[in-house]
PDB file of C-alpha atoms in Angstrom:
ATOM      1  CA  MET A   1     -39.721 -33.283 -12.497  1.00  0.00           C
ATOM      2  CA  THR A   2     -42.491 -30.460 -12.662  1.00  0.00           C
ATOM      3  CA  LEU A   3     -41.878 -26.990 -11.380  1.00  0.00           C
ATOM      4  CA  GLN A   4     -43.903 -27.643  -8.350  1.00  0.00           C
ATOM      5  CA  GLU A   5     -42.098 -30.786  -7.506  1.00  0.00           C
ATOM      6  CA  ARG A   6     -38.820 -28.835  -7.793  1.00  0.00           C
ATOM      7  CA  TYR A   7     -40.010 -26.184  -5.205  1.00  0.00           C
ATOM      8  CA  ASP A   8     -41.380 -28.853  -2.871  1.00  0.00           C
ATOM      9  CA  ASP A   9     -37.915 -30.216  -2.562  1.00  0.00           C
ATOM     10  CA  PRO A  10     -35.990 -28.187   0.018  1.00  0.00           C
ATOM     11  CA  THR A  11     -32.495 -29.253  -1.041  1.00  0.00           C
ATOM     12  CA  HIS A  12     -32.085 -26.602  -3.531  1.00  0.00           C
ATOM     13  CA  LEU A  13     -33.173 -24.029  -1.151  1.00  0.00           C
ATOM     14  CA  VAL A  14     -30.854 -25.240   1.595  1.00  0.00           C
ATOM     15  CA  TYR A  15     -27.981 -25.411  -0.943  1.00  0.00           C
ATOM     16  CA  LEU A  16     -28.636 -21.854  -2.141  1.00  0.00           C
ATOM     17  CA  VAL A  17     -28.873 -20.561   1.509  1.00  0.00           C
ATOM     18  CA  GLY A  18     -25.769 -22.183   2.522  1.00  0.00           C
ATOM     19  CA  CYS A  19     -23.798 -20.872  -0.416  1.00  0.00           C
ATOM     20  CA  LEU A  20     -25.029 -17.343   0.239  1.00  0.00           C
ATOM     21  CA  SER A  21     -24.370 -17.449   3.972  1.00  0.00           C
ATOM     22  CA  GLY A  22     -20.917 -18.784   3.365  1.00  0.00           C
ATOM     23  CA  GLY A  23     -20.211 -16.217   0.855  1.00  0.00           C
ATOM     24  CA  LEU A  24     -21.456 -13.536   3.253  1.00  0.00           C
ATOM     25  CA  THR A  25     -19.435 -14.927   6.168  1.00  0.00           C
ATOM     26  CA  GLY A  26     -16.373 -14.931   4.178  1.00  0.00           C
ATOM     27  CA  ARG A  27     -16.836 -11.448   2.877  1.00  0.00           C
ATOM     28  CA  SER A  28     -17.679 -10.171   6.646  1.00  0.00           C
ATOM     29  CA  LEU A  29     -14.551 -11.936   7.757  1.00  0.00           C
ATOM     30  CA  ARG A  30     -12.379 -10.527   5.120  1.00  0.00           C
ATOM     31  CA  THR A  31     -13.697  -7.034   5.975  1.00  0.00           C
ATOM     32  CA  VAL A  32     -12.863  -7.498   9.606  1.00  0.00           C
ATOM     33  CA  LEU A  33      -9.477  -8.826   8.886  1.00  0.00           C
ATOM     34  CA  LEU A  34      -8.604  -6.132   6.321  1.00  0.00           C
ATOM     35  CA  SER A  35      -9.712  -3.293   8.899  1.00  0.00           C
ATOM     36  CA  THR A  36      -6.916  -4.375  11.206  1.00  0.00           C
ATOM     37  CA  PRO A  37      -3.307  -2.808  11.268  1.00  0.00           C
ATOM     38  CA  TRP A  38      -2.133  -6.129   9.598  1.00  0.00           C
ATOM     39  CA  GLY A  39      -4.820  -5.765   6.995  1.00  0.00           C
ATOM     40  CA  HIS A  40      -3.921  -2.165   6.228  1.00  0.00           C
ATOM     41  CA  ARG A  41      -0.060  -3.225   5.936  1.00  0.00           C
ATOM     42  CA  ARG A  42      -1.118  -6.156   3.543  1.00  0.00           C
ATOM     43  CA  SER A  43      -3.326  -4.010   1.393  1.00  0.00           C
ATOM     44  CA  ALA A  44      -0.472  -1.455   1.099  1.00  0.00           C
ATOM     45  CA  ARG A  45       2.087  -4.069   0.186  1.00  0.00           C
ATOM     46  CA  ARG A  46      -0.240  -5.509  -2.521  1.00  0.00           C
ATOM     47  CA  ALA A  47      -1.103  -2.062  -4.008  1.00  0.00           C
ATOM     48  CA  ALA A  48       2.543  -1.149  -4.056  1.00  0.00           C
ATOM     49  CA  ASP A  49       3.404  -4.560  -5.617  1.00  0.00           C
ATOM     50  CA  ALA A  50       0.723  -4.070  -8.303  1.00  0.00           C
ATOM     51  CA  ARG A  51       2.019  -1.097 -10.041  1.00  0.00           C
ATOM     52  CA  PRO A  52       5.414  -0.398 -11.266  1.00  0.00           C
ATOM     53  CA  GLU A  53       7.615   1.703  -8.919  1.00  0.00           C
ATOM     54  CA  PRO A  54       8.460   5.330 -10.230  1.00  0.00           C
ATOM     55  CA  GLU A  55      12.042   6.387 -10.610  1.00  0.00           C
ATOM     56  CA  VAL A  56      13.020   8.513  -7.759  1.00  0.00           C
ATOM     57  CA  THR A  57      16.130  10.695  -7.668  1.00  0.00           C
ATOM     58  CA  VAL A  58      16.833  12.376  -4.177  1.00  0.00           C
ATOM     59  CA  ASP A  59      19.039  15.616  -4.526  1.00  0.00           C
ATOM     60  CA  HIS A  60      19.641  18.981  -2.631  1.00  0.00           C
ATOM     61  CA  ASP A  61      16.566  20.516  -4.486  1.00  0.00           C
ATOM     62  CA  GLY A  62      14.084  17.880  -3.481  1.00  0.00           C
ATOM     63  CA  VAL A  63      12.717  14.567  -4.803  1.00  0.00           C
ATOM     64  CA  VAL A  64      12.305  14.013  -8.477  1.00  0.00           C
ATOM     65  CA  LEU A  65       9.679  11.335  -9.482  1.00  0.00           C
ATOM     66  CA  VAL A  66       9.536   9.979 -12.892  1.00  0.00           C
ATOM     67  CA  ASP A  67       6.519   7.906 -13.399  1.00  0.00           C
ATOM     68  CA  ASP A  68       5.042   6.810 -16.837  1.00  0.00           C
ATOM     69  CA  GLY A  69       7.456   9.218 -18.488  1.00  0.00           C
ATOM     70  CA  ARG A  70       6.369  12.238 -16.541  1.00  0.00           C
ATOM     71  CA  CYS A  71       8.912  14.092 -14.377  1.00  0.00           C
ATOM     72  CA  HIS A  72       7.835  15.921 -11.221  1.00  0.00           C
ATOM     73  CA  LEU A  73       9.944  17.612  -8.664  1.00  0.00           C
ATOM     74  CA  GLU A  74       8.738  17.625  -5.036  1.00  0.00           C
ATOM     75  CA  PRO A  75      10.670  20.483  -3.212  1.00  0.00           C
ATOM     76  CA  TRP A  76      11.926  19.755   0.308  1.00  0.00           C
ATOM     77  CA  ASP A  77       9.367  22.055   1.808  1.00  0.00           C
ATOM     78  CA  THR A  78       6.697  19.963   0.507  1.00  0.00           C
ATOM     79  CA  PHE A  79       7.457  17.226   3.126  1.00  0.00           C
ATOM     80  CA  THR A  80       7.143  17.661   7.016  1.00  0.00           C
ATOM     81  CA  GLY A  81       9.355  14.763   7.926  1.00  0.00           C
ATOM     82  CA  HIS A  82      10.494  11.082   7.233  1.00  0.00           C
ATOM     83  CA  ILE A  83      10.392   7.714   8.742  1.00  0.00           C
ATOM     84  CA  GLU A  84      12.969   5.022   8.147  1.00  0.00           C
ATOM     85  CA  THR A  85      11.685   1.473   8.377  1.00  0.00           C
ATOM     86  CA  GLU A  86      13.615  -1.768   7.760  1.00  0.00           C
ATOM     87  CA  ARG A  87      12.515  -1.783   4.176  1.00  0.00           C
ATOM     88  CA  GLN A  88      11.964   1.748   3.131  1.00  0.00           C
ATOM     89  CA  PHE A  89      12.146   5.349   3.742  1.00  0.00           C
ATOM     90  CA  ILE A  90       8.897   7.197   3.995  1.00  0.00           C
ATOM     91  CA  LEU A  91       8.467  10.983   3.283  1.00  0.00           C
ATOM     92  CA  LEU A  92       5.474  12.623   5.102  1.00  0.00           C
ATOM     93  CA  ARG A  93       3.358  15.572   3.822  1.00  0.00           C
ATOM     94  CA  ALA A  94       1.196  16.069   6.801  1.00  0.00           C
ATOM     95  CA  PRO A  95       1.690  14.447  10.218  1.00  0.00           C
ATOM     96  CA  GLY A  96       1.213  10.928   9.661  1.00  0.00           C
ATOM     97  CA  GLU A  97       0.343  11.156   5.986  1.00  0.00           C
ATOM     98  CA  PRO A  98       2.693   9.324   3.654  1.00  0.00           C
ATOM     99  CA  ALA A  99       3.414  11.015   0.416  1.00  0.00           C
ATOM    100  CA  VAL A 100       6.445   9.113  -1.027  1.00  0.00           C
ATOM    101  CA  THR A 101       8.033   5.819  -0.273  1.00  0.00           C
ATOM    102  CA  LEU A 102      11.543   4.966  -1.254  1.00  0.00           C
ATOM    103  CA  PRO A 103      12.044   1.210  -1.137  1.00  0.00           C
ATOM    104  CA  LYS A 104      15.633   0.381   0.075  1.00  0.00           C
ATOM    105  CA  ARG A 105      15.747  -2.650  -2.440  1.00  0.00           C
ATOM    106  CA  THR A 106      16.083   0.117  -5.269  1.00  0.00           C
ATOM    107  CA  PHE A 107      19.450   1.286  -4.147  1.00  0.00           C
ATOM    108  CA  PRO A 108      22.247  -0.528  -5.863  1.00  0.00           C
ATOM    109  CA  ASP A 109      24.442  -0.540  -2.753  1.00  0.00           C
ATOM    110  CA  ALA A 110      24.510   0.281   0.825  1.00  0.00           C
ATOM    111  CA  ALA A 111      26.512   3.397   0.135  1.00  0.00           C
ATOM    112  CA  LEU A 112      23.689   5.042  -1.739  1.00  0.00           C
ATOM    113  CA  ALA A 113      21.229   4.049   1.032  1.00  0.00           C
ATOM    114  CA  ALA A 114      23.436   5.821   3.531  1.00  0.00           C
ATOM    115  CA  GLU A 115      23.791   8.874   1.300  1.00  0.00           C
ATOM    116  CA  CYS A 116      20.102   9.089   1.013  1.00  0.00           C
ATOM    117  CA  ARG A 117      19.593   8.529   4.827  1.00  0.00           C
ATOM    118  CA  ARG A 118      22.287  11.455   5.439  1.00  0.00           C
ATOM    119  CA  LEU A 119      20.397  13.781   2.948  1.00  0.00           C
ATOM    120  CA  LEU A 120      17.003  12.947   4.434  1.00  0.00           C
ATOM    121  CA  ALA A 121      18.259  13.692   8.035  1.00  0.00           C
ATOM    122  CA  GLU A 122      19.837  16.758   6.789  1.00  0.00           C
ATOM    123  CA  ARG A 123      16.801  18.099   5.158  1.00  0.00           C
ATOM    124  CA  LEU A 124      13.773  16.706   6.994  1.00  0.00           C
ATOM    125  CA  PRO A 125      13.099  15.750  10.856  1.00  0.00           C
ATOM    126  CA  VAL A 126      12.709  12.069  11.896  1.00  0.00           C
ATOM    127  CA  ARG A 127       9.187  11.333  13.049  1.00  0.00           C
TER     128      ARG A 127
END
């Protein structure tokens, strides 16, 4: 088959256009879906699952984060409030801006989760 015959046959072109339009349609659909609230939650869950969780200690001074061997104290006045969901405690820096998430599954028992809830309610307003 010569080069001219190859270009005269439209099957390759139709296949190429079909692949490109299918890929672009899939990418557009993915972009639209990920821009919904469901997509934001899904992205946040995947990002959180991708990296190891830091070790978190909540005490009367604030929140101590140990991540990759580095220790960092966040005093209580750093945070403006907290939200409790079914799965986690979320500490907020600015209104609506999450700063630290404390997954409830990291507490070995319900008593520690209750103690964390009490300490958060004592130090930070519920949003």
